[in-house]
Coordinates of C-alpha atoms in Angstrom, one line a residue:
M735 CA 0.0 0.0 0.0
S736 CA 1.3 3.4 -1.0
V737 CA 0.3 6.7 0.8
S738 CA 2.0 8.5 -2.2
A739 CA -0.2 6.6 -4.6
A740 CA -3.3 7.5 -2.6
S741 CA -2.4 11.1 -2.5
H742 CA -2.3 11.2 -6.3
L743 CA -5.6 9.3 -6.9
S744 CA -7.8 11.5 -9.0
P745 CA -10.2 13.6 -6.9
S746 CA -13.1 12.3 -9.0
Y747 CA -12.2 8.7 -9.5
P748 CA -12.8 6.9 -11.8
D749 CA -12.4 9.8 -14.3
R750 CA -10.1 12.7 -14.2
A751 CA -10.7 15.5 -11.8
A752 CA -12.8 18.5 -12.4
W753 CA -10.9 21.3 -14.1
G754 CA -8.2 22.9 -12.0
T755 CA -8.2 20.3 -9.2
A756 CA -5.8 17.5 -10.1
P757 CA -3.6 16.0 -8.7
K758 CA -4.3 17.3 -5.2
L759 CA -7.4 16.6 -3.2
R760 CA -10.2 19.0 -3.8
A761 CA -10.7 21.6 -1.1
W762 CA -13.7 19.8 0.5
Q763 CA -11.8 16.5 0.5
Q764 CA -8.8 18.0 2.1
E765 CA -10.9 19.9 4.7
A766 CA -12.9 16.7 5.6
F767 CA -9.6 14.7 5.7
D768 CA -8.0 17.3 8.0
L769 CA -11.1 17.3 10.3
Y770 CA -11.1 13.6 10.5
F771 CA -7.4 13.4 11.6
R772 CA -7.8 16.3 13.9
H773 CA -10.1 14.3 16.1
E774 CA -9.5 10.7 14.9
P775 CA -13.0 9.5 16.0
R776 CA -14.2 5.9 16.0
D777 CA -17.2 6.9 13.9
F778 CA -17.3 9.6 11.3
L779 CA -20.2 10.5 8.9
T780 CA -19.4 12.3 5.7
V781 CA -22.3 13.6 3.6
A782 CA -21.2 14.7 0.1
T783 CA -23.3 15.3 -2.9
P784 CA -23.2 12.6 -5.6
G785 CA -20.3 13.2 -8.0
A786 CA -18.2 15.1 -5.4
G787 CA -15.5 12.4 -5.0
K788 CA -16.3 10.4 -1.9
T789 CA -14.4 7.3 -3.1
T790 CA -11.1 9.2 -3.4
Y791 CA -11.6 10.8 0.0
A792 CA -12.4 7.6 1.8
L793 CA -9.4 5.7 0.2
R794 CA -7.1 8.5 1.2
I795 CA -8.2 8.1 4.8
A796 CA -7.8 4.3 4.6
S797 CA -4.3 4.7 3.2
E798 CA -3.3 7.1 6.0
L799 CA -4.7 4.8 8.7
L800 CA -2.9 1.8 7.3
S801 CA 0.4 3.6 7.0
R802 CA 0.1 4.7 10.7
G803 CA -0.7 1.2 11.8
V804 CA -4.0 2.3 13.3
I805 CA -5.7 -0.4 11.3
R806 CA -4.6 -3.6 9.5
A807 CA -7.6 -4.4 7.4
V808 CA -10.4 -2.6 5.4
T809 CA -14.0 -3.7 4.9
I810 CA -16.1 -1.8 2.4
V811 CA -19.8 -2.3 2.5
T812 CA -21.9 -1.3 -0.6
P813 CA -25.5 -1.4 -1.7
T814 CA -24.8 -3.4 -4.9
E815 CA -22.6 -6.1 -6.4
H816 CA -21.3 -3.7 -9.1
L817 CA -20.2 -1.1 -6.5
K818 CA -18.0 -3.8 -4.8
R819 CA -16.0 -4.1 -8.0
Q820 CA -15.9 -0.4 -8.5
W821 CA -14.4 0.1 -5.0
A822 CA -11.9 -2.7 -5.6
D823 CA -10.7 -1.1 -8.8
A824 CA -10.2 2.3 -7.1
A825 CA -8.5 0.7 -4.1
A826 CA -6.1 -1.2 -6.4
R827 CA -4.9 2.1 -7.9
V828 CA -3.5 3.1 -4.5
G829 CA -2.1 -0.2 -3.6
I830 CA -4.9 -1.4 -1.3
G831 CA -5.9 -5.0 -2.3
I832 CA -9.6 -5.4 -1.9
D833 CA -11.4 -8.7 -2.7
P834 CA -14.7 -7.9 -4.5
E835 CA -15.6 -11.6 -5.0
F836 CA -15.5 -12.6 -1.3
K837 CA -18.4 -15.0 -0.4
N838 CA -19.7 -15.7 3.0
S839 CA -19.1 -19.4 2.4
Q840 CA -15.3 -18.7 2.1
G841 CA -15.0 -17.6 5.7
A842 CA -11.6 -16.0 4.9
T843 CA -9.9 -14.3 1.9
S844 CA -6.4 -14.6 0.4
R845 CA -3.4 -13.0 2.2
D846 CA -2.9 -11.0 -1.0
Y847 CA -5.8 -8.8 0.1
T848 CA -5.9 -6.1 2.7
G849 CA -9.7 -6.4 3.0
V850 CA -12.9 -7.2 1.2
A851 CA -15.9 -5.5 -0.4
I852 CA -19.3 -6.9 0.5
T853 CA -22.9 -5.8 0.3
Y854 CA -25.3 -4.9 3.0
A855 CA -27.4 -8.0 2.1
Q856 CA -24.3 -10.2 2.5
V857 CA -23.7 -8.8 6.0
A858 CA -27.3 -9.4 7.0
M859 CA -27.1 -13.1 5.9
H860 CA -24.2 -13.9 8.2
P861 CA -23.4 -11.1 10.7
A862 CA -21.5 -13.4 13.0
L863 CA -19.0 -14.3 10.3
H864 CA -18.3 -10.6 9.6
R865 CA -18.0 -9.8 13.3
A866 CA -15.4 -12.6 13.7
R867 CA -13.4 -11.1 10.8
T868 CA -13.7 -7.7 12.3
E869 CA -12.5 -8.8 15.7
A870 CA -9.6 -10.8 14.2
R871 CA -7.8 -7.6 12.9
K872 CA -8.0 -4.0 13.6
T873 CA -10.4 -2.9 10.9
L874 CA -11.7 0.2 9.2
V875 CA -15.2 -0.3 7.9
I876 CA -16.2 2.0 5.1
F877 CA -20.0 2.2 4.6
D878 CA -20.8 3.3 1.1
E879 CA -24.3 5.0 1.0
I880 CA -24.8 4.2 4.7
H881 CA -28.5 5.0 4.5
H882 CA -29.1 1.6 2.9
A883 CA -28.3 0.0 6.3
G884 CA -31.8 1.1 7.2
D885 CA -33.5 -0.6 4.3
A886 CA -34.7 -3.5 6.4
K887 CA -34.5 -4.4 10.1
S888 CA -32.3 -7.4 9.3
W889 CA -29.9 -5.2 7.4
G890 CA -29.6 -2.7 10.3
D891 CA -29.3 -5.4 13.0
G892 CA -26.8 -7.3 10.9
V893 CA -24.6 -4.2 10.3
R894 CA -24.7 -3.4 14.1
E895 CA -23.7 -6.9 15.1
A896 CA -21.0 -7.4 12.5
F897 CA -19.2 -4.1 12.9
E898 CA -19.7 -3.0 16.5
P899 CA -16.2 -4.1 17.3
A900 CA -14.6 -2.2 14.4
S901 CA -11.6 0.0 15.3
R902 CA -12.8 2.7 12.9
R903 CA -16.1 3.3 11.0
L904 CA -16.3 5.8 8.1
S905 CA -19.8 6.3 6.9
L906 CA -20.5 7.9 3.5
T907 CA -23.6 9.1 1.8
G908 CA -24.8 11.5 -0.8
T909 CA -28.4 11.4 0.4
P910 CA -28.7 10.8 4.2
F911 CA -32.5 11.3 4.2
R912 CA -34.9 8.4 4.1
S913 CA -38.7 8.2 3.6
D914 CA -39.2 6.1 6.7
D915 CA -38.3 6.0 10.4
S916 CA -35.7 3.2 10.2
P917 CA -32.7 4.4 12.1
I918 CA -29.3 4.2 10.3
P919 CA -26.7 2.3 12.3
F920 CA -23.7 4.2 13.7
V921 CA -25.3 7.5 12.8
T922 CA -25.9 10.1 15.5
Y923 CA -29.4 11.6 15.9
V924 CA -30.0 14.8 17.8
E925 CA -33.3 16.3 19.0
D926 CA -34.7 18.9 16.7
G927 CA -36.8 20.8 19.2
D928 CA -40.1 19.7 17.8
G929 CA -40.1 16.1 19.0
T930 CA -38.2 14.7 16.0
M931 CA -34.7 13.4 15.8
R932 CA -32.4 14.5 13.0
S933 CA -29.3 12.9 11.7
A934 CA -26.0 14.8 12.4
S935 CA -23.1 14.6 10.0
D936 CA -19.5 15.2 11.0
Y937 CA -18.8 16.8 7.6
S938 CA -21.3 17.9 4.9
Y939 CA -20.7 19.1 1.4
G940 CA -23.9 19.8 -0.5
Y941 CA -24.8 20.2 -4.2
G942 CA -25.0 24.0 -3.9
P943 CA -21.4 24.5 -2.6
A944 CA -20.2 21.8 -5.0
L945 CA -21.8 23.7 -7.9
R946 CA -20.2 27.0 -6.9
D947 CA -16.8 25.2 -6.6
G948 CA -17.1 23.7 -10.1
V949 CA -17.0 20.2 -8.7
V950 CA -20.4 19.3 -10.2
R951 CA -22.3 20.3 -13.3
P952 CA -25.4 22.5 -13.3
V953 CA -28.5 20.6 -14.1
I954 CA -31.1 21.8 -16.6
F955 CA -34.5 20.0 -16.2
L956 CA -36.7 19.9 -19.3
A957 CA -40.3 19.1 -18.3
Y958 CA -42.8 17.5 -20.6
S959 CA -46.6 17.5 -20.2
G960 CA -49.1 16.0 -22.6
E961 CA -52.5 14.5 -23.3
M962 CA -53.2 11.1 -21.9
K963 CA -56.1 8.8 -22.5
W964 CA -56.6 5.3 -21.1
R965 CA -59.2 2.6 -20.5
T966 CA -59.7 1.1 -17.1
R967 CA -60.4 -2.6 -16.5
A968 CA -64.1 -1.7 -16.0
G969 CA -64.1 -0.3 -19.6
D970 CA -64.3 3.4 -18.7
E971 CA -62.2 5.7 -20.9
I972 CA -60.5 8.5 -19.0
A973 CA -58.5 11.5 -20.4
A974 CA -56.3 13.8 -18.5
T975 CA -53.5 16.3 -19.2
L976 CA -50.2 15.6 -17.4
G977 CA -49.0 18.8 -15.8
T978 CA -52.5 20.1 -14.7
P979 CA -54.1 19.6 -11.3
L980 CA -55.2 16.0 -11.0
T981 CA -56.4 13.7 -8.2
K982 CA -53.8 11.2 -6.9
D983 CA -55.5 8.3 -8.8
Q984 CA -55.6 10.3 -12.0
L985 CA -52.0 11.5 -11.7
S986 CA -50.7 8.0 -11.1
Q987 CA -52.6 6.6 -14.2
A988 CA -51.7 9.6 -16.4
W989 CA -48.0 9.3 -15.4
R990 CA -48.1 5.6 -16.1
A991 CA -49.7 6.2 -19.5
A992 CA -46.9 8.7 -20.3
L993 CA -44.3 6.1 -19.6
D994 CA -46.1 3.3 -21.5
P995 CA -43.7 2.2 -24.3
K996 CA -46.8 1.8 -26.6
G997 CA -47.7 5.5 -26.4
D998 CA -46.2 8.4 -28.2
W999 CA -45.2 10.4 -25.1
I1000 CA -42.0 8.5 -24.3
R1001 CA -41.1 8.2 -28.0
Q1002 CA -41.3 12.0 -28.4
V1003 CA -39.4 12.6 -25.2
I1004 CA -36.6 10.2 -26.2
H1005 CA -36.4 11.9 -29.6
A1006 CA -36.1 15.3 -28.0
A1007 CA -33.4 14.0 -25.5
D1008 CA -31.4 12.5 -28.4
R1009 CA -31.5 15.9 -30.2
R1010 CA -30.3 17.4 -26.9
L1011 CA -27.5 14.9 -26.7
T1012 CA -26.4 15.7 -30.3
E1013 CA -26.1 19.4 -29.3
V1014 CA -24.2 18.5 -26.1
R1015 CA -21.7 16.3 -28.1
R1016 CA -20.7 19.3 -30.2
G1017 CA -18.8 20.5 -27.2
V1018 CA -18.4 17.2 -25.3
P1019 CA -17.8 14.6 -28.0
D1020 CA -18.1 11.5 -25.8
A1021 CA -21.2 12.7 -23.9
G1022 CA -23.6 9.9 -23.2
G1023 CA -27.3 9.5 -22.4
L1024 CA -29.1 7.4 -19.8
V1025 CA -32.8 6.4 -19.7
I1026 CA -33.9 5.2 -16.3
A1027 CA -36.8 2.8 -16.7
S1028 CA -39.3 1.4 -14.3
D1029 CA -39.0 -2.3 -15.2
H1030 CA -37.2 -4.7 -17.5
E1031 CA -40.0 -4.8 -20.2
S1032 CA -40.1 -1.1 -20.5
A1033 CA -36.3 -0.9 -20.6
R1034 CA -36.1 -3.2 -23.6
A1035 CA -38.9 -1.3 -25.4
Y1036 CA -37.2 2.1 -24.8
A1037 CA -34.0 0.6 -26.3
R1038 CA -36.0 -0.3 -29.4
H1039 CA -37.3 3.3 -29.6
I1040 CA -33.7 4.6 -29.4
R1041 CA -32.6 2.4 -32.2
T1042 CA -35.5 3.7 -34.3
V1043 CA -34.5 7.3 -33.5
T1044 CA -30.8 7.1 -33.8
G1045 CA -30.2 4.1 -36.0
E1046 CA -27.9 2.5 -33.4
G1047 CA -28.6 0.2 -30.5
A1048 CA -28.5 1.1 -26.8
T1049 CA -26.7 -0.7 -24.0
I1050 CA -29.3 -2.3 -21.7
V1051 CA -28.4 -3.0 -18.1
L1052 CA -30.8 -5.1 -16.0
S1053 CA -30.5 -5.8 -12.3
D1054 CA -30.5 -9.6 -12.8
D1055 CA -28.0 -9.6 -15.6
P1056 CA -24.8 -11.3 -14.5
G1057 CA -22.9 -9.3 -17.1
A1058 CA -24.2 -5.9 -15.9
S1059 CA -21.0 -4.7 -14.3
K1060 CA -19.0 -5.4 -17.5
K1061 CA -21.7 -3.6 -19.6
I1062 CA -21.5 -0.5 -17.4
K1063 CA -17.7 -0.5 -17.5
D1064 CA -17.6 -1.0 -21.3
F1065 CA -20.2 1.7 -21.9
S1066 CA -18.3 4.1 -19.6
A1067 CA -15.1 3.7 -21.7
S1068 CA -16.9 3.8 -25.1
Q1069 CA -18.3 6.6 -27.4
A1070 CA -21.8 4.9 -27.5
R1071 CA -24.7 7.3 -27.2
W1072 CA -27.3 5.6 -25.0
L1073 CA -27.6 3.4 -21.9
V1074 CA -31.0 2.1 -20.7
A1075 CA -31.1 0.8 -17.1
V1076 CA -33.6 -0.3 -14.4
R1077 CA -32.5 1.3 -11.0
M1078 CA -29.1 -0.3 -11.1
V1079 CA -27.3 2.8 -12.2
S1080 CA -29.3 5.2 -10.0
E1081 CA -26.9 5.2 -7.2
G1082 CA -23.1 5.2 -6.8
V1083 CA -22.3 3.9 -10.3
D1084 CA -19.8 6.3 -11.9
I1085 CA -20.1 6.9 -15.7
P1086 CA -18.7 10.5 -15.8
R1087 CA -19.5 11.0 -19.5
L1088 CA -23.3 10.8 -18.8
A1089 CA -24.7 14.3 -19.6
V1090 CA -28.3 13.7 -20.8
G1091 CA -30.9 11.7 -18.9
V1092 CA -34.6 10.7 -19.3
Y1093 CA -36.3 10.1 -16.0
A1094 CA -38.7 7.4 -17.3
T1095 CA -39.5 5.8 -14.0
S1096 CA -42.4 6.2 -11.6
T1097 CA -40.2 6.2 -8.5
S1098 CA -40.6 9.6 -6.8
T1099 CA -39.0 9.6 -3.4
P1100 CA -36.4 12.4 -2.7
L1101 CA -33.8 9.7 -2.1
F1102 CA -34.1 8.0 -5.5
F1103 CA -34.5 11.3 -7.4
A1104 CA -31.4 12.8 -5.9
Q1105 CA -29.4 9.7 -6.6
A1106 CA -30.7 9.4 -10.1
V1107 CA -29.8 13.0 -11.0
G1108 CA -26.5 12.4 -9.3
R1109 CA -25.5 10.2 -12.2
F1110 CA -25.3 13.2 -14.5
V1111 CA -23.6 15.9 -12.4
R1112 CA -19.9 14.8 -12.3
A1113 CA -17.9 17.6 -13.8
R1114 CA -14.9 16.7 -15.9
K1115 CA -14.2 20.0 -17.7
R1116 CA -15.2 23.6 -17.3
G1117 CA -18.6 24.6 -18.6
E1118 CA -20.2 21.1 -18.9
T1119 CA -23.9 21.0 -18.2
A1120 CA -26.3 18.2 -17.5
S1121 CA -29.8 17.9 -19.0
V1122 CA -32.5 15.7 -17.5
F1123 CA -35.9 15.2 -19.2
V1124 CA -38.7 14.6 -16.7
P1125 CA -42.5 14.3 -16.8
S1126 CA -44.5 17.4 -15.6
V1127 CA -45.5 15.8 -12.3
P1128 CA -45.8 18.0 -9.2
V1129 CA -43.6 15.9 -6.9
L1130 CA -40.8 15.8 -9.5
M1131 CA -41.1 19.5 -10.2
G1132 CA -40.7 20.2 -6.5
L1133 CA -37.7 18.0 -6.2
A1134 CA -36.1 19.6 -9.3
A1135 CA -36.7 23.1 -7.9
E1136 CA -35.1 22.1 -4.6
M1137 CA -31.9 20.6 -5.9
E1138 CA -29.7 22.8 -3.8
E1139 CA -31.6 22.2 -0.5
E1140 CA -29.7 20.0 1.9
R1141 CA -31.9 17.5 3.9
D1142 CA -31.1 15.1 6.8
H1143 CA -32.7 11.9 7.9
V1144 CA -35.5 12.7 10.4
L1145 CA -37.1 10.3 12.8
G1146 CA -40.6 10.8 14.2
R1147 CA -41.8 13.2 11.5
A1148 CA -45.6 13.6 11.8
Q1149 CA -46.2 14.1 8.0
P1150 CA -44.2 14.5 4.8
E1151 CA -42.4 17.8 4.1
D1152 CA -44.4 20.1 1.8
G1153 CA -43.8 19.4 -1.8
L1154 CA -41.4 16.6 -1.4
D1155 CA -43.4 13.4 -0.9
D1156 CA -46.7 12.3 -2.4
S1157 CA -48.1 9.7 0.0
L1158 CA -49.6 7.6 -2.7
L1159 CA -46.4 7.4 -4.7
E1160 CA -44.4 6.8 -1.5
R1161 CA -46.6 3.9 -0.5
A1162 CA -46.1 2.4 -3.9
Q1163 CA -42.4 2.5 -3.5
Q1164 CA -42.5 0.9 -0.1
D1165 CA -44.1 -2.2 -1.6
R1166 CA -40.9 -4.3 -1.8
K1167 CA -42.6 -6.9 -4.1
Q1168 CA -43.1 -4.3 -6.7
P1169 CA -40.6 -1.6 -5.9
D1170 CA -40.9 0.1 -9.3
A1171 CA -44.6 -0.1 -9.9
L1172 CA -46.9 2.8 -9.6
G1173 CA -50.7 2.5 -9.9
D1174 CA -50.7 -1.3 -10.4
E1175 CA -53.8 -1.4 -8.4
L1176 CA -55.4 0.7 -11.1
P1177 CA -55.0 -1.5 -14.2
F1178 CA -55.7 0.2 -17.5
Q1179 CA -54.9 0.2 -21.2
T1180 CA -53.2 3.2 -22.7
L1181 CA -55.1 4.6 -25.6
E1182 CA -53.3 7.8 -26.4
A1183 CA -50.2 9.5 -24.9
S1184 CA -48.7 12.5 -26.6
A1185 CA -46.0 14.8 -25.3
T1186 CA -45.9 18.6 -25.1
F1187 CA -42.8 20.6 -24.1
D1188 CA -43.8 22.3 -20.8
R1189 CA -40.9 24.3 -19.4
V1190 CA -37.3 24.3 -18.3
L1191 CA -36.3 24.4 -14.6
F1192 CA -32.9 25.7 -13.7
D1193 CA -31.6 27.0 -10.4
G1194 CA -35.1 27.3 -8.9
G1195 CA -36.5 29.3 -11.8
E1196 CA -38.8 28.3 -14.6
F1197 CA -38.4 29.2 -18.3
G1198 CA -40.3 28.7 -21.5
T1199 CA -44.0 28.1 -22.4
A1200 CA -45.9 25.1 -23.7
A1201 CA -44.8 24.1 -27.2
A1202 CA -45.2 21.2 -29.6
P1203 CA -42.4 18.7 -30.0
G1204 CA -40.1 19.8 -32.8
S1205 CA -41.4 23.4 -32.7
P1206 CA -39.0 26.4 -32.8
E1207 CA -40.1 27.2 -29.2
E1208 CA -38.9 23.8 -28.0
E1209 CA -35.7 24.1 -30.1
D1210 CA -34.8 27.3 -28.2
F1211 CA -34.1 25.2 -25.2
I1212 CA -33.2 21.8 -26.7
G1213 CA -30.5 23.6 -28.7
L1214 CA -28.7 25.3 -25.7
P1215 CA -24.9 25.0 -26.1
G1216 CA -23.5 22.0 -24.2
L1217 CA -20.6 24.0 -22.7
L1218 CA -21.8 26.9 -20.6
E1219 CA -21.0 28.3 -17.2
P1220 CA -23.9 28.3 -14.7
D1221 CA -24.3 32.1 -15.0
Q1222 CA -24.3 31.8 -18.8
V1223 CA -27.0 29.1 -18.6
A1224 CA -29.2 31.4 -16.5
S1225 CA -28.5 34.4 -18.7
L1226 CA -29.3 32.5 -21.9
L1227 CA -32.5 31.0 -20.5
R1228 CA -33.7 34.4 -19.4
R1229 CA -32.9 35.9 -22.9
R1230 CA -34.8 33.1 -24.7
Q1231 CA -37.7 33.4 -22.2
A1232 CA -37.8 37.1 -22.9
D1233 CA -37.7 36.5 -26.7
Q1234 CA -40.6 34.1 -26.5
Q1235 CA -42.7 36.4 -24.3
A1236 CA -42.0 39.3 -26.7
A1237 CA -43.2 37.2 -29.6
K1238 CA -46.3 36.2 -27.7
R1239 CA -47.0 39.9 -27.0
R1240 CA -46.6 40.8 -30.6
K1241 CA -49.0 38.0 -31.5
G1242 CA -51.4 39.0 -28.8
A1243 CA -51.5 42.6 -30.1
Q1244 CA -52.9 41.2 -33.3
E1245 CA -55.2 38.6 -31.7
P1246 CA -57.3 39.1 -28.5
A1247 CA -55.9 36.7 -25.8
P1248 CA -58.4 34.1 -24.7
A1249 CA -59.2 34.0 -21.0
L1250 CA -57.0 31.6 -19.0
A1251 CA -58.7 28.6 -17.5
P1252 CA -58.2 28.3 -13.7
H1253 CA -55.5 25.6 -14.0
E1254 CA -53.6 27.7 -16.6
Q1255 CA -53.7 30.8 -14.4
L1256 CA -52.4 28.8 -11.4
H1257 CA -49.6 27.3 -13.7
E1258 CA -48.5 30.8 -14.8
L1259 CA -48.6 32.2 -11.2
R1260 CA -46.6 29.3 -9.8
K1261 CA -44.0 29.8 -12.6
E1262 CA -43.7 33.5 -11.8
L1263 CA -43.4 32.8 -8.0
N1264 CA -40.7 30.2 -8.6
G1265 CA -38.8 32.5 -10.8
L1266 CA -38.8 35.2 -8.2
V1267 CA -37.7 32.7 -5.5
G1268 CA -34.8 31.7 -7.7
A1269 CA -33.8 35.3 -8.1
W1270 CA -34.1 35.9 -4.3
N1271 CA -31.9 32.8 -3.8
H1272 CA -29.2 34.4 -6.0
R1273 CA -29.3 37.6 -4.0
T1274 CA -29.4 36.1 -0.4
G1275 CA -28.0 32.6 -0.8
Q1276 CA -31.1 31.2 1.1
P1277 CA -32.2 27.8 -0.1
H1278 CA -35.4 27.9 -2.1
G1279 CA -37.3 25.8 0.4
V1280 CA -36.4 28.3 3.2
I1281 CA -37.7 31.2 1.0
H1282 CA -41.0 29.4 0.3
A1283 CA -41.4 28.7 4.0
E1284 CA -40.7 32.3 4.9
L1285 CA -43.3 33.5 2.4
R1286 CA -45.8 31.1 3.9
R1287 CA -45.1 32.4 7.4
A1288 CA -45.5 36.0 6.1
C1289 CA -48.7 35.5 4.0
G1290 CA -50.3 32.3 5.5
G1291 CA -51.9 29.6 3.5
P1292 CA -50.8 26.1 2.4
A1293 CA -47.8 24.9 0.3
I1294 CA -47.6 26.2 -3.2
A1295 CA -49.1 23.1 -4.7
Q1296 CA -52.3 23.6 -2.7
A1297 CA -52.4 27.5 -2.7
S1298 CA -55.1 29.4 -4.4
A1299 CA -54.4 32.0 -7.1
E1300 CA -55.0 34.8 -4.7
Q1301 CA -52.6 33.3 -2.1
I1302 CA -49.9 32.9 -4.7
K1303 CA -50.4 36.5 -5.9
E1304 CA -50.0 37.7 -2.3
R1305 CA -46.7 35.9 -2.1
I1306 CA -45.5 37.4 -5.4
A1307 CA -46.4 40.8 -4.0
M1308 CA -44.5 40.0 -0.8
I1309 CA -41.3 38.9 -2.4
R1310 CA -41.4 41.9 -4.7
K1311 CA -41.7 44.0 -1.6
W1312 CA -38.7 42.3 -0.1
A1313 CA -36.7 43.1 -3.2
T1314 CA -37.4 46.9 -2.8
Q1315 CA -36.9 47.0 1.0
R1316 CA -33.8 44.8 1.4
R1317 CA -31.4 46.3 -1.1

């Protein structure tokens, strides 16, 4: 093992560092490293946004502890089989031999290895074995995405039993929050003053600071609504417009119709995403795209759509595919355009060239959304941007607007946070038999599903107006240059928004504008308020969620998704008043 080699590992393994950072540790990695060795605690929780470089940071600590003789072995615990191999590859680069093929039935590994990489499920199956291994040698246990230790009671109990005697425990996560009350082992919780317990990290580095440091890419969300029509099992035909206020049952079915491979919505969105990828590749020639699907059947169907659109096949990665890890590694090193996957690449998997995504899954928890978007944010060169295509669904729009908000795991919360969790969708995700299914209790046949460009979300603001696929209005945003600084992205979006609004005004001067329907009026008011909140965030640095909460305290009323037109107008007036008074 070489400390020197560890000190020269790329800050953003497995690819080269973000511009201007190699070969030294990034500032946050060095700061967290110094903090760790200032106190040398037995337990240390590091929360760092996906793509920030947690692997490099953790291996640098492991190398230092090994060189000092504080530990003699390393155990790395991961959520998936693929991540075991990814960690072993990274560790090998700094001279730490990690066995990613270790099986419980072996009992011990070769002397050639300093340690093993195992999964949380593996630990839960035989915690006594891993406890004995931990007691045999002074061991550092690295928990990759430690929140997974709360996925099931057996997992949490197994992790506690196996690694309670560890000399050191380093816990890593990009998303410490969970949608349930399952406590995460070896994580400290502190009372929040309102009867709840909140996870406390020892070091935290969120998406907002990482974006300002150039460590991650800015994300442009392109939202698509559309007309959906389906037939229920009872024979009733129902039509709805995705992106307009709907009941929970209507929303779940309209969303499912949009993702149905037999409908036009997903075909049109994939086509738009591929046009976006072509534009991005003008500045980033190896840029790749990822479609995140809900199930295996849909993944294969989406791949067929991609072949029709592009003339070339897509790499398909399925969770039960024994060759999945090799496919991911080969795709990462290739120039191929598209990868289609079911959940497997939503967390931890590093394919730095991914720059365009299609969120074609019904999974809607904050945890999954943040991890999925995290696949696209790793910055390799100055000016790279990420583009993620999403359905116009309120819960996803809320999550996209709050990208920079940092959240902790909270125990004992009475109800979901405003705008973050839809109880119907969350219950669907908690069904472990069908973790990816939404609305299966509402069987139906998709009759029609067409897409309409809705708007762009960036840095908490909303830009653009409804437009048909392939229209010049849509092309204004699909055709954004692939290499732009965050302030250039915002400036260009504002300019294109202004151009479109001016064109509408010119057209309106010639034609009397029709009265807006109530849902259209609410849509425009919400867009205006979110844009003002984004501007206020730039001025004050306050997270968007905090600004919305302050507006609610000042004006009263429910969350923005439930607020009336008058209540939203009042908040718009209030934030404009702040702008004039707080110069």
